[in-house]
Tab-separated table of C-alpha atoms and ligand atoms in Angstrom:
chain	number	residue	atom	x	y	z
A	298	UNK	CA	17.452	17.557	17.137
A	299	UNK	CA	20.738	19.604	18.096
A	300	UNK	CA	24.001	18.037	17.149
A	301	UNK	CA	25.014	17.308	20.827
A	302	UNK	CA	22.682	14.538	20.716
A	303	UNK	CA	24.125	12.619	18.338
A	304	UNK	CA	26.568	10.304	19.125
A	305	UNK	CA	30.462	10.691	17.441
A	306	UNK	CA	30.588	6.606	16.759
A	307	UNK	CA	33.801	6.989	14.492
A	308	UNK	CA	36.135	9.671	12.933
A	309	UNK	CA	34.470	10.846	9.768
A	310	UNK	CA	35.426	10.082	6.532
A	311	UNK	CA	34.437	11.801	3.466
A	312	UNK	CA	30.784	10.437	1.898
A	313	UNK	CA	30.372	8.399	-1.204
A	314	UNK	CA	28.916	10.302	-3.777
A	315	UNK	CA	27.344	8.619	-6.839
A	316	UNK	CA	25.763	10.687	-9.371
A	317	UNK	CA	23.777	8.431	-12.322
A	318	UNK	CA	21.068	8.930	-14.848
A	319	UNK	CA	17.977	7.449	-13.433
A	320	UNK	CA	18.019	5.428	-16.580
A	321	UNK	CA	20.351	4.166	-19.017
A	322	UNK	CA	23.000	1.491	-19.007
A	323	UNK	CA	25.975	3.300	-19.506
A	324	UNK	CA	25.749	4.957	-16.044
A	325	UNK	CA	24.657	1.643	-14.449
A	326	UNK	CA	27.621	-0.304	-15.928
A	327	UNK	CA	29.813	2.051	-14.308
A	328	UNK	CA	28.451	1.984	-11.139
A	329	UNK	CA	29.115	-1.466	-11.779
A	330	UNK	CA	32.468	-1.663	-12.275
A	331	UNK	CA	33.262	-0.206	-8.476
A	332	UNK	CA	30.498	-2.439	-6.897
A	333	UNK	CA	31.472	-6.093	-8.232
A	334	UNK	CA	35.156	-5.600	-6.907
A	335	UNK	CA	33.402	-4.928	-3.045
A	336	UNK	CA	31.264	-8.219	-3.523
A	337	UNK	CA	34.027	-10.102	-4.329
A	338	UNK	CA	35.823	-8.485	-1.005
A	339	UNK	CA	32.508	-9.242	0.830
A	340	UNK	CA	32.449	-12.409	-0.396
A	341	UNK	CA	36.282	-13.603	0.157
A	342	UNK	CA	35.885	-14.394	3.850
A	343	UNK	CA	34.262	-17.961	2.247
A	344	UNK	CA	34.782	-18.733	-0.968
A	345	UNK	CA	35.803	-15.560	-2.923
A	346	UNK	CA	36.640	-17.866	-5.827
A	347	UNK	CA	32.875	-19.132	-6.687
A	348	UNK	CA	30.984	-16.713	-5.341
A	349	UNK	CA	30.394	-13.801	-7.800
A	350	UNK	CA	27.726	-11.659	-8.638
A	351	UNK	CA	26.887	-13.731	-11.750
A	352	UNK	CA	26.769	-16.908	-9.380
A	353	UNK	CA	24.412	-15.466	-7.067
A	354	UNK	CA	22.285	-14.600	-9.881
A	355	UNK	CA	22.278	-17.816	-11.848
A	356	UNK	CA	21.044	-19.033	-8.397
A	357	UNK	CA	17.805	-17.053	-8.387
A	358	UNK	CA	17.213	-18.355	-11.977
A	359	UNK	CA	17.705	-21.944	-10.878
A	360	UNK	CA	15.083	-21.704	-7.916
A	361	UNK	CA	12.740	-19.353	-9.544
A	362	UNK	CA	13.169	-20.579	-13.471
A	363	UNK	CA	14.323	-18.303	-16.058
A	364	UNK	CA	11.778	-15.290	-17.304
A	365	UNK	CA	13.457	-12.838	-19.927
A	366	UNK	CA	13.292	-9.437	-19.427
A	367	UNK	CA	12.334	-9.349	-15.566
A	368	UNK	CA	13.825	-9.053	-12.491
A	369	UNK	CA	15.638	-11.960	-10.636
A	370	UNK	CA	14.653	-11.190	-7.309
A	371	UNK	CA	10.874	-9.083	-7.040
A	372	UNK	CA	10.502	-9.999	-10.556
A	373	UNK	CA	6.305	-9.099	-9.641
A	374	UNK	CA	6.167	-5.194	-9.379
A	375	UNK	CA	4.248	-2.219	-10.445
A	376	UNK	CA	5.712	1.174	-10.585
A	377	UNK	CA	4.430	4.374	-8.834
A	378	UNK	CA	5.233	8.099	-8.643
A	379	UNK	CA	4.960	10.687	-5.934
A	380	UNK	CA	7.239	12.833	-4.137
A	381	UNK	CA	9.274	13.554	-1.137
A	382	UNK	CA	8.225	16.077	1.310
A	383	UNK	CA	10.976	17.097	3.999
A	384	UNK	CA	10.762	18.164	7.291
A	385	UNK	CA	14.417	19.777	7.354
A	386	UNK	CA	15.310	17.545	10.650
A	387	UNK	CA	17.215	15.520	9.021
A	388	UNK	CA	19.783	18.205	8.471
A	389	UNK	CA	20.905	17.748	11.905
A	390	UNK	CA	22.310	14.264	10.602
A	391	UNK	CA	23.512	14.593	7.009
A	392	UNK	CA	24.090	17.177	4.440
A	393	UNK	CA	21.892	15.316	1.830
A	394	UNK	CA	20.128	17.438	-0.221
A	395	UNK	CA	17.055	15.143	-0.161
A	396	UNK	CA	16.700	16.169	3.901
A	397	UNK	CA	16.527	20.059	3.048
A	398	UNK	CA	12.784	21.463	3.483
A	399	UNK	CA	11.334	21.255	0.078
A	400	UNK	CA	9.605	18.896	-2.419
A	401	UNK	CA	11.458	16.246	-4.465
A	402	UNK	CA	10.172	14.314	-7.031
A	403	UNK	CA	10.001	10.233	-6.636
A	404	UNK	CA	9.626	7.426	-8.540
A	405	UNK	CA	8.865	3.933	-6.485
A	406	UNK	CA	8.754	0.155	-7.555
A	407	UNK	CA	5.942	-2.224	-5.299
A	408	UNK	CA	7.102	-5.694	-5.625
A	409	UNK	CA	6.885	-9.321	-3.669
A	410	UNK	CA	9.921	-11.185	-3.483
A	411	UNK	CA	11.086	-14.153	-5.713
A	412	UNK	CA	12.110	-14.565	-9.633
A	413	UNK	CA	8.401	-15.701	-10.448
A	414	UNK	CA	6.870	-12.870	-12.211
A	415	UNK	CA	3.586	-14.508	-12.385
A	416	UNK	CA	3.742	-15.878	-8.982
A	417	UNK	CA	0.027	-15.560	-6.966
A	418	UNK	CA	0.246	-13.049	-4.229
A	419	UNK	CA	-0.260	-14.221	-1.082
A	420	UNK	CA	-0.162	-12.493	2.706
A	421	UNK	CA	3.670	-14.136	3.306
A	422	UNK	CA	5.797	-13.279	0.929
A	423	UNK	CA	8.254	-10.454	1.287
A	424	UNK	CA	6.806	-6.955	0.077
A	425	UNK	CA	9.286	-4.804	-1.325
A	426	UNK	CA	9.190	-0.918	-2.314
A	427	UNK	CA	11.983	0.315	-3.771
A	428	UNK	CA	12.520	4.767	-4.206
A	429	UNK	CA	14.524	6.590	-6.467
A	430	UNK	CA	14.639	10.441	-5.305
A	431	UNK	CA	15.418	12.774	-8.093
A	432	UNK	CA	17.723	15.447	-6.503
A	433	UNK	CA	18.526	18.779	-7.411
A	434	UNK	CA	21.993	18.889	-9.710
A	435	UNK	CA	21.913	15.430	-11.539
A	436	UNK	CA	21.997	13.463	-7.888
A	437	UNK	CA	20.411	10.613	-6.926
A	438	UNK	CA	19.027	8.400	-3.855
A	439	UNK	CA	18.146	4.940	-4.500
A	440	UNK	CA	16.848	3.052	-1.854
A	441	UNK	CA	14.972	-0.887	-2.206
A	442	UNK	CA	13.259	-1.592	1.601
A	443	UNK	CA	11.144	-4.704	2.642
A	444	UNK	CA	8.101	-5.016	5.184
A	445	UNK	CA	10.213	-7.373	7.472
A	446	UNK	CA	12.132	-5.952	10.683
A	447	UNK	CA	15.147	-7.450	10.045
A	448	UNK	CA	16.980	-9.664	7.068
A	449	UNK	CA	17.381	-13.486	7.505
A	450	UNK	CA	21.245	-13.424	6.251
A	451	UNK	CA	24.283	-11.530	7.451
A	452	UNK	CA	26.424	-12.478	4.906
A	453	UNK	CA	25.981	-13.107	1.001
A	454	UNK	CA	26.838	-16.642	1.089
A	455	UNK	CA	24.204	-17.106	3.692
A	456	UNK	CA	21.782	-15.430	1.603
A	457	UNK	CA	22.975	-18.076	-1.478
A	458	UNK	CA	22.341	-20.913	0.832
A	459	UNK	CA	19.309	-19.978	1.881
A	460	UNK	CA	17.429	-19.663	-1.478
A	461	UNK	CA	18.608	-23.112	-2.538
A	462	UNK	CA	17.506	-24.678	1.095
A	463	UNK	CA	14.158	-22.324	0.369
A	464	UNK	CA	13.517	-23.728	-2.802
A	465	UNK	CA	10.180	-25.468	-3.070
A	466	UNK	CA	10.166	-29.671	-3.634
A	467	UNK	CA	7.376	-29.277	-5.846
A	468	UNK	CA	5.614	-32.525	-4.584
A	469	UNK	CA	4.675	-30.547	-1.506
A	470	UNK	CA	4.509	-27.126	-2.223
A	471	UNK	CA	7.178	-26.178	0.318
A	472	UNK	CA	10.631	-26.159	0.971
A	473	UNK	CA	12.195	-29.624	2.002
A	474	UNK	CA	12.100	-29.736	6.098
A	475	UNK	CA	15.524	-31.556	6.451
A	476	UNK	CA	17.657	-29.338	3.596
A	477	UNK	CA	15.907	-26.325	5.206
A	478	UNK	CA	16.802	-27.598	9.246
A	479	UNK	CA	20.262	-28.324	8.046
A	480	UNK	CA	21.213	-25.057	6.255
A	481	UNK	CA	19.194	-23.147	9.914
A	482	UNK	CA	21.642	-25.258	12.066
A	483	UNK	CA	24.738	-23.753	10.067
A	484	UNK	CA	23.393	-20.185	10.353
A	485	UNK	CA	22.099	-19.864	13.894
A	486	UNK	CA	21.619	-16.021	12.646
A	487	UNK	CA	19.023	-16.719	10.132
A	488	UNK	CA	17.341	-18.806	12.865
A	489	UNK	CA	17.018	-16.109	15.067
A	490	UNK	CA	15.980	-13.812	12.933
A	491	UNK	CA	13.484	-16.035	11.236
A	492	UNK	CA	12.037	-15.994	14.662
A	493	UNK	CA	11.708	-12.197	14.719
A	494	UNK	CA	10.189	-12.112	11.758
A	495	UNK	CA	7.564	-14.421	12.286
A	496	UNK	CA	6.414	-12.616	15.232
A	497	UNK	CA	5.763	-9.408	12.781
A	498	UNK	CA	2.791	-10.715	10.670
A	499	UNK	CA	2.108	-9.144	7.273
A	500	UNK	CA	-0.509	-6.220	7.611
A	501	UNK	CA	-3.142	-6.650	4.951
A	502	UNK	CA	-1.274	-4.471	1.992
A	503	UNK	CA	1.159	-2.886	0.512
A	504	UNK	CA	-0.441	0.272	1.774
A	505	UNK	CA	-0.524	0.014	5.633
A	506	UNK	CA	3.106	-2.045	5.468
A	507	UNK	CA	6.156	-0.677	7.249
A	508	UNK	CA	9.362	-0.854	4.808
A	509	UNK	CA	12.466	-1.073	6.506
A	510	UNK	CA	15.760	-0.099	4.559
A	511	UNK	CA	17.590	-2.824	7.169
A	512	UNK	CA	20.934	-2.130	6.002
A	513	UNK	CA	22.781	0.711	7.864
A	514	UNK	CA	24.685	3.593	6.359
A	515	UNK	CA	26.774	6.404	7.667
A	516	UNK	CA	25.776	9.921	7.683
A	517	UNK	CA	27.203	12.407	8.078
A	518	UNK	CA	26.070	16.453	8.932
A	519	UNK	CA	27.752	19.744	8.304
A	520	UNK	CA	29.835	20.108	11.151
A	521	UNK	CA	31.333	16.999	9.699
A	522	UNK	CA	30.023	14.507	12.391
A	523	UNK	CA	29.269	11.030	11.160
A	524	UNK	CA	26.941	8.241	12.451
A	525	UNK	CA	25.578	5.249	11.723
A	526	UNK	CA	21.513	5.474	10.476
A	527	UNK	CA	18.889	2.790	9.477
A	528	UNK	CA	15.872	4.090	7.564
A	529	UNK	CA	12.130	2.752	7.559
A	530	UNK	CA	8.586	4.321	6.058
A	531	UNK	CA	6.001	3.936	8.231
A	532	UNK	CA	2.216	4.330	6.862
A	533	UNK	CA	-0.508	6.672	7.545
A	534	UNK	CA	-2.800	4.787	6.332
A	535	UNK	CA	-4.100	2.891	8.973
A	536	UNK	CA	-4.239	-1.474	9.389
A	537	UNK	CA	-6.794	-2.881	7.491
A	538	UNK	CA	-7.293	-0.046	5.092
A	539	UNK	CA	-6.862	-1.277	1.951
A	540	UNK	CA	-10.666	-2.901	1.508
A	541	UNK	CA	-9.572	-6.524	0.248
A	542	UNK	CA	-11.010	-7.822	-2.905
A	543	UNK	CA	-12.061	-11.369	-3.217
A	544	UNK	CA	-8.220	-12.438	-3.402
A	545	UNK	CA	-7.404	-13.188	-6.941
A	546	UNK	CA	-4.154	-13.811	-8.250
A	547	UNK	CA	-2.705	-10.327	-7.804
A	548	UNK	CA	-5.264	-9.237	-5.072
A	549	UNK	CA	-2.362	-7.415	-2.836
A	550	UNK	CA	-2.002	-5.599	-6.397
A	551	UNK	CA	-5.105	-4.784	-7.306
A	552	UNK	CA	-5.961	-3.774	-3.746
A	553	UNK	CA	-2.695	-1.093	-3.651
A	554	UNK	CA	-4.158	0.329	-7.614
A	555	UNK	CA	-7.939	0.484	-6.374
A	556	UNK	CA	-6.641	2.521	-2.837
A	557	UNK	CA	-4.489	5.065	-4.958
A	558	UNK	CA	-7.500	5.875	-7.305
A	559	UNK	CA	-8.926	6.167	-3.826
A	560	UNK	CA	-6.236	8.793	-3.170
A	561	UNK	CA	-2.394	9.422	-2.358
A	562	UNK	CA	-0.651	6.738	0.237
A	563	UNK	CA	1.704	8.704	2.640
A	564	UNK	CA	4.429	7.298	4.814
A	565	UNK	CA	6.419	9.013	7.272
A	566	UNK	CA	10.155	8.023	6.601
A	567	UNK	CA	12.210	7.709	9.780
A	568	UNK	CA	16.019	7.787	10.514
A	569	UNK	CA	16.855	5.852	13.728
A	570	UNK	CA	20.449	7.177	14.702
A	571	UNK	CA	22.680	3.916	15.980
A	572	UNK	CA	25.062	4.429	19.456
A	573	UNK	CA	27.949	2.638	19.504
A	574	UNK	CA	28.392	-0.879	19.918
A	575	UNK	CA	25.084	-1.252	17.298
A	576	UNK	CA	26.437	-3.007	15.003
A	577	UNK	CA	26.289	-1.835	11.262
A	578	UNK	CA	27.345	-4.978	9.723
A	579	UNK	CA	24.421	-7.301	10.754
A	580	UNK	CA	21.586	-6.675	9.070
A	581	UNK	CA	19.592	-9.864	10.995
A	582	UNK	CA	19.661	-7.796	14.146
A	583	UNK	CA	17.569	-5.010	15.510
A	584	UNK	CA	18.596	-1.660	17.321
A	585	UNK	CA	17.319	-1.059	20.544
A	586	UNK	CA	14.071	0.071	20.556
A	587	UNK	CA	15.043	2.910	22.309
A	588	UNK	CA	17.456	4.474	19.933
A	589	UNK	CA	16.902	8.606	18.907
A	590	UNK	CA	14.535	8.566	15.480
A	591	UNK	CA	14.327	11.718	13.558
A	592	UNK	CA	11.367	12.447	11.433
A	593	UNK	CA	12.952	13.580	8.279
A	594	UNK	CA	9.764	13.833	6.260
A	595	UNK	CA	6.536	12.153	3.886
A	596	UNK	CA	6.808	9.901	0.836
A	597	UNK	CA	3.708	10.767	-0.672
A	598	UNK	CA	2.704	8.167	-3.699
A	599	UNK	CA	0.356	9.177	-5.802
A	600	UNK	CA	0.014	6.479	-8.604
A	601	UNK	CA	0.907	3.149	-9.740
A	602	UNK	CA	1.256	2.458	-13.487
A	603	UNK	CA	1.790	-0.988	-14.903
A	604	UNK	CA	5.534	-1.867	-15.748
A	605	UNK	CA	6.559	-0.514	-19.024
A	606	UNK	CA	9.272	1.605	-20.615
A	607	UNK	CA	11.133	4.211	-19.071
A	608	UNK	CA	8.875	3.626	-15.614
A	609	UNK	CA	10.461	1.882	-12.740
A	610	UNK	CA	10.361	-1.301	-14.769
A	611	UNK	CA	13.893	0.193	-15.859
A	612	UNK	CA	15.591	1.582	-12.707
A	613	UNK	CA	17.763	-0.338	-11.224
A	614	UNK	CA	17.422	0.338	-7.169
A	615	UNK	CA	21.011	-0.425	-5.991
A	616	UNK	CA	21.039	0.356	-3.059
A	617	UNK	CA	24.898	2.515	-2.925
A	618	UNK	CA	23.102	4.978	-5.184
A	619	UNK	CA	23.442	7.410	-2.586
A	620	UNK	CA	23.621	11.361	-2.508
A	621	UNK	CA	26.535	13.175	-0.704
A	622	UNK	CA	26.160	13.531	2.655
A	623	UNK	CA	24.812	9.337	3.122
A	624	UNK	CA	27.638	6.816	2.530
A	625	UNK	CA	27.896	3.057	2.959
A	626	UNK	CA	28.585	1.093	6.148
A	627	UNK	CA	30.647	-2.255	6.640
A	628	UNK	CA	27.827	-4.162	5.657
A	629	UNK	CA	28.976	-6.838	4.057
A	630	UNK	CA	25.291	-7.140	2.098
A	631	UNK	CA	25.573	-3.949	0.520
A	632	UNK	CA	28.052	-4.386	-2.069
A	633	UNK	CA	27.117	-7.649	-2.694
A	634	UNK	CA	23.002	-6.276	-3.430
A	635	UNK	CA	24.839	-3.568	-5.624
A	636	UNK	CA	26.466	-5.963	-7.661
A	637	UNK	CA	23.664	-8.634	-8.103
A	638	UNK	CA	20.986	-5.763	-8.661
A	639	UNK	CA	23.528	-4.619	-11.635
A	640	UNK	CA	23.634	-8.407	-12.781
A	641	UNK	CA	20.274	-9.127	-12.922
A	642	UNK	CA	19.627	-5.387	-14.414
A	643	UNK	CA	22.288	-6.281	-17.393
A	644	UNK	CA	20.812	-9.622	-17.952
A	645	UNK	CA	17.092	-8.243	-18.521
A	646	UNK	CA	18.019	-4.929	-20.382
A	647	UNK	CA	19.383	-7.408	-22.913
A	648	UNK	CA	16.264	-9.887	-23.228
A	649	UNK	CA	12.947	-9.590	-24.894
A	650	UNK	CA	10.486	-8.393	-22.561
A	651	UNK	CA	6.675	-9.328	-22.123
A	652	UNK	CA	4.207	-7.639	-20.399
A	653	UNK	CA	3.717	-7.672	-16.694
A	654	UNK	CA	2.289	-9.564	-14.533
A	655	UNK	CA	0.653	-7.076	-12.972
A	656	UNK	CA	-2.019	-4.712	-14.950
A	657	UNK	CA	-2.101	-1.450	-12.696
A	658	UNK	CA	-3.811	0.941	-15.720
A	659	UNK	CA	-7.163	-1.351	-15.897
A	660	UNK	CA	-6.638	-2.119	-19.227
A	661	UNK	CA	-7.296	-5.376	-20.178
A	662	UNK	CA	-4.280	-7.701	-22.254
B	283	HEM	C1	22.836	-10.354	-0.524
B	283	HEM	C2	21.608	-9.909	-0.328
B	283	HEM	C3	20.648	-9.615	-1.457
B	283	HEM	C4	20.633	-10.061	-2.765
B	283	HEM	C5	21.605	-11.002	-3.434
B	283	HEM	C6	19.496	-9.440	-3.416
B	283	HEM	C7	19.150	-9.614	-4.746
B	283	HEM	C8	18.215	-8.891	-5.458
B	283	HEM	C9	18.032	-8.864	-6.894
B	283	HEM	C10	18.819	-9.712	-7.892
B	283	HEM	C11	17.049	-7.994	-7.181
B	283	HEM	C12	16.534	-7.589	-8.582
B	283	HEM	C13	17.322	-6.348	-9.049
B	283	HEM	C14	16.927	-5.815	-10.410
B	283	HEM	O1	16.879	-6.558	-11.412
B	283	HEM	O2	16.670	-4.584	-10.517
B	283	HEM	C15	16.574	-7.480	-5.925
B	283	HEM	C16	15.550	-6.601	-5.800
B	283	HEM	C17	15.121	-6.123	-4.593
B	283	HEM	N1	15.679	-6.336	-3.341
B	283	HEM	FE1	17.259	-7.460	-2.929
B	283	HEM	N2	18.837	-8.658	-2.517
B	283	HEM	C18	19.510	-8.726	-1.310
B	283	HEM	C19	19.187	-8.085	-0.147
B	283	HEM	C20	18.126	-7.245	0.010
B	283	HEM	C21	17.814	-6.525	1.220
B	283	HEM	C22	18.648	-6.525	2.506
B	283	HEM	C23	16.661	-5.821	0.949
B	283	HEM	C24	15.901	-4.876	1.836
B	283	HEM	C25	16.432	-4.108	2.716
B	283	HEM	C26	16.280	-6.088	-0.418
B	283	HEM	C27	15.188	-5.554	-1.074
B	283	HEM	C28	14.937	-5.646	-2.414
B	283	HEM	C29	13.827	-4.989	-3.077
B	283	HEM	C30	12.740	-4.141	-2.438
B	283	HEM	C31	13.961	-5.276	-4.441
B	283	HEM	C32	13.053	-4.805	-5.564
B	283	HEM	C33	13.580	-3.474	-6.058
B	283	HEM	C34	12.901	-3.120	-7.367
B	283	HEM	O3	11.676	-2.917	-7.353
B	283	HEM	O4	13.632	-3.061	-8.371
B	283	HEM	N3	17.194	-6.943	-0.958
B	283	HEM	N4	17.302	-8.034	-4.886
C-alpha cells in the first residue's frame, strides 16, 4: 500500500508512547496514574462524581462474586506464547516497530468473559485473547480483543448498566427479561448492536475464532500522516477444527491445549484503515465492509501453559500500552478499560491466589 491511498482524516499529532515492564507493579501504577484521570473525563458526561474506576470494578465483583487473586472481568484464562511475524505493510501506516519485517516475541492470555473463574464454558460467552508484543528497546504493545464484531456499549456507564441488567436471577438461570428490556430501551445502541452480534455465532473454539480489537486508534506513518485503524486476527485454522471433546467443564479449554500439542495456531492480524466520517468513538458500530485492510503480518501461538507466576496470569493487557507510532482515539472506552484493567490488576496482585481454573500442563491438582 503507497501512502496516497490513505486517507489524511485529521492533522497529526504526535503518538502516545508508553514504555512498561511487562511485569511489575511499579510500572503499572504509573501507567495508572495518567489513565484514571481520562476515565473520570470519559466518564463526566453522566455522572463523573460516582463513576470511578473502583466503582466499575466493585460492580463486576457484585455480579460475578468476589474470587481473590483473579481477574474481574475474564477471570477464566490460560496463558500462551508465540511470536509475531511481520509482513512490513504495515509500515505504510505507522512507524511501530512491531510492523517492521522481522520476528517479535509474544506472550497471549485465552479467556471467556465474566468474574467467575470457575464458570463452565459454554459456546456463548465472550472469548477473549489478549497480546503483549515484546519490542525491541524496552517497548511494548498490549492489546485485549474479543470474538464479537462489535461491543454492546459506547460509553462506560452503559457498559456499568449493562452488567447489573445482565446479571443472572438465579431462580432462572438468566438475566431478568424486564430489568434487561428496560436498561435496552435506554441504550438503543446496545440494542442494535446486540443484534449484530447475534447474527455472528461463535465458531467452535478459541482456535478458528476471529478477535477483533473493536476500539479504534490513530496511526500514524513516517511521512507523519495519521489515520484512524481498527485491528482483528483472523485464523488459519479452518471452522470446525478444533476436534471437540465430550464438553466438560472447560471443554473450549481443553480443546485449544489438545490442538496446540497438535501444533502452532496462526492468525493473520489485519489493520482496516477508517475514511472519514467512520467514527472512532463508537465502538458498537462497524466500518464499512469495504474499507482498505492491510495485512501487517502472523501471530503464531505456539503453547498454552496453565496460569501461574510471571506467565500472563500477571500482565495486565491495558489496552493504551501502545508503542510509538499507534496512539489512542476519542474513544471514550479506552481510558475507562485502562483504568479498570489497572483496578482490578491492583486488587488481585494484593490477594492470595489459588490455582486456576483451567489446567493447560495436564497435570492433575
Ligand atoms: C468500559 C469497557 C470495559 C471494561 C470496564 C472492561 C473491564 C475489564 C476488566 C476489569 C478486565 C480484567 C483486567 C485484569 O485484571 O487484568 C478485562 C479484561 C479483558 N477485557 Fe475488558 N473491559 C471493557 C471493554 C473491553 C473491550 C471493548 C474489549 C475488546 C475489544 C475487552 C476485552 C477484554 C479482554 C480480552 C480481557 C482479558 C484480558 C486478559 O487476558 O487479561 N474489554 N476487562
Amino acid at each position: 500500500m503507497d501512502d496516497a491511498t490513505i486517507p489524511p482524516v485529521q492533522a497529526s499529532r504526535p503518538p502516545v508512547s508508553r514504555r512498561s515492564a511487562l511485569f511489575g507493579l511499579a510500572a503499572v501504577g504509573a501507567i495508572a496514574a495518567v489513565d484514571v484521570g481520562g476515565f473520570l473525563c470519559a466518564a463526566g458526561a453522566l455522572d463523573a462524581d460516582t463513576l470511578t474506576p473502583a466503582r466499575l470494578t466493585d460492580r463486576f465483583e457484585e455480579v460475578a462474586g468476589h474470587h481473590d487473586g483473579f481477574r474481574r472481568n475474564h477471570a477464566k484464562g490460560v496463558s500462551a506464547t508465540g511470536y509475531f511475524t511481520a509482513t512490513g505493510a504495515g509500515s505504510a501506516v505507522s512507524t511501530a516497530s512491531v510492523f517492521r519485517v522481522g520476528r517479535i516475541p509474544v506472550t497471549g492470555r485465552f479467556s471467556l468473559s465474566g468474574g467467575n473463574p470457575f464458570a463452565p464454558d459454554a459456546d456463548d460467552t465472550v472469548r477473549g485473547l489478549g497480546l503483549a508484543f515484546d519490542l525491541p528497546d524496552g517497548e511494548q504493545w498490549r492489546t485485549a480483543m474479543i470474538n464479537t464484531p462489535v461491543f454492546p456499549d459506547r460509553t462506560p456507564d452503559g457498559f456499568y448498566e449493562r452488567l447489573l441488567a445482565s446479571k443472572k436471577d438465579p431462580a432462572t438461570g438468566k438475566p431478568d427479561p424486564d430489568r434487561m428490556a428496560a436498561f435496552l430501551s435506554r441504550r438503543p445502541e446496545t440494542a442494535a448492536a446486540m443484534n449484530l452480534i447475534r447474527r455472528h455465532p461463535p465458531t467452535s473454539g478459541f482456535d478458528n475464532s476471529t478477535f477483533y480489537g473493536l476500539n479504534a486508534f490513530q496511526c500514524t506513518n513516517d511521512s507523519g500522516v495519521t489515520v484512524p485503524v481498527r485491528w482483528s486476527l483472523v485464523p488459519e485454522q479452518p471452522a470446525g477444527s478444533a476436534g471437540l471433546p465430550p464438553k466438560g467443564r472447560d471443554y473450549l479449554f481443553d480443546a485449544l491445549t489438545a490442538a496446540l500439542r497438535r501444533g502452532p495456531l496462526r492468525w493473520r492480524m489485519l489493520v482496516t484503515i477508517g475514511r472519514p466520517g467512520d467514527r472512532t468513538d463508537d465502538a458498537t458500530r462497524p466500518w464499512p465492509p469495504t474499507r482498505q485492510v492491510v495485512d501487517v503480518g502472523t501471530v503464531t501461538l505456539e503453547e498454552v501453559r496453565t496460569e501461574a507466576p510471571h506467565n500472563a496470569r500477571d500482565v495486565n493487557f491495558d489496552p493504551l500500552v501502545l508503542p510509538t507510532g499507534i496512539a489512542p482515539s476519542d474513544d471514550p472506552l479506552l481510558s475507562a478499560r485502562s483504568a479498570v484493567y489497572t483496578e482490578s490488576f491492583t486488587r488481585r496482585s494484593g490477594e492470595p491466589t489459588s490455582p486456576s481454573a483451567v489446567d493447560a500442563d495436564g497435570s492433575a491438582r
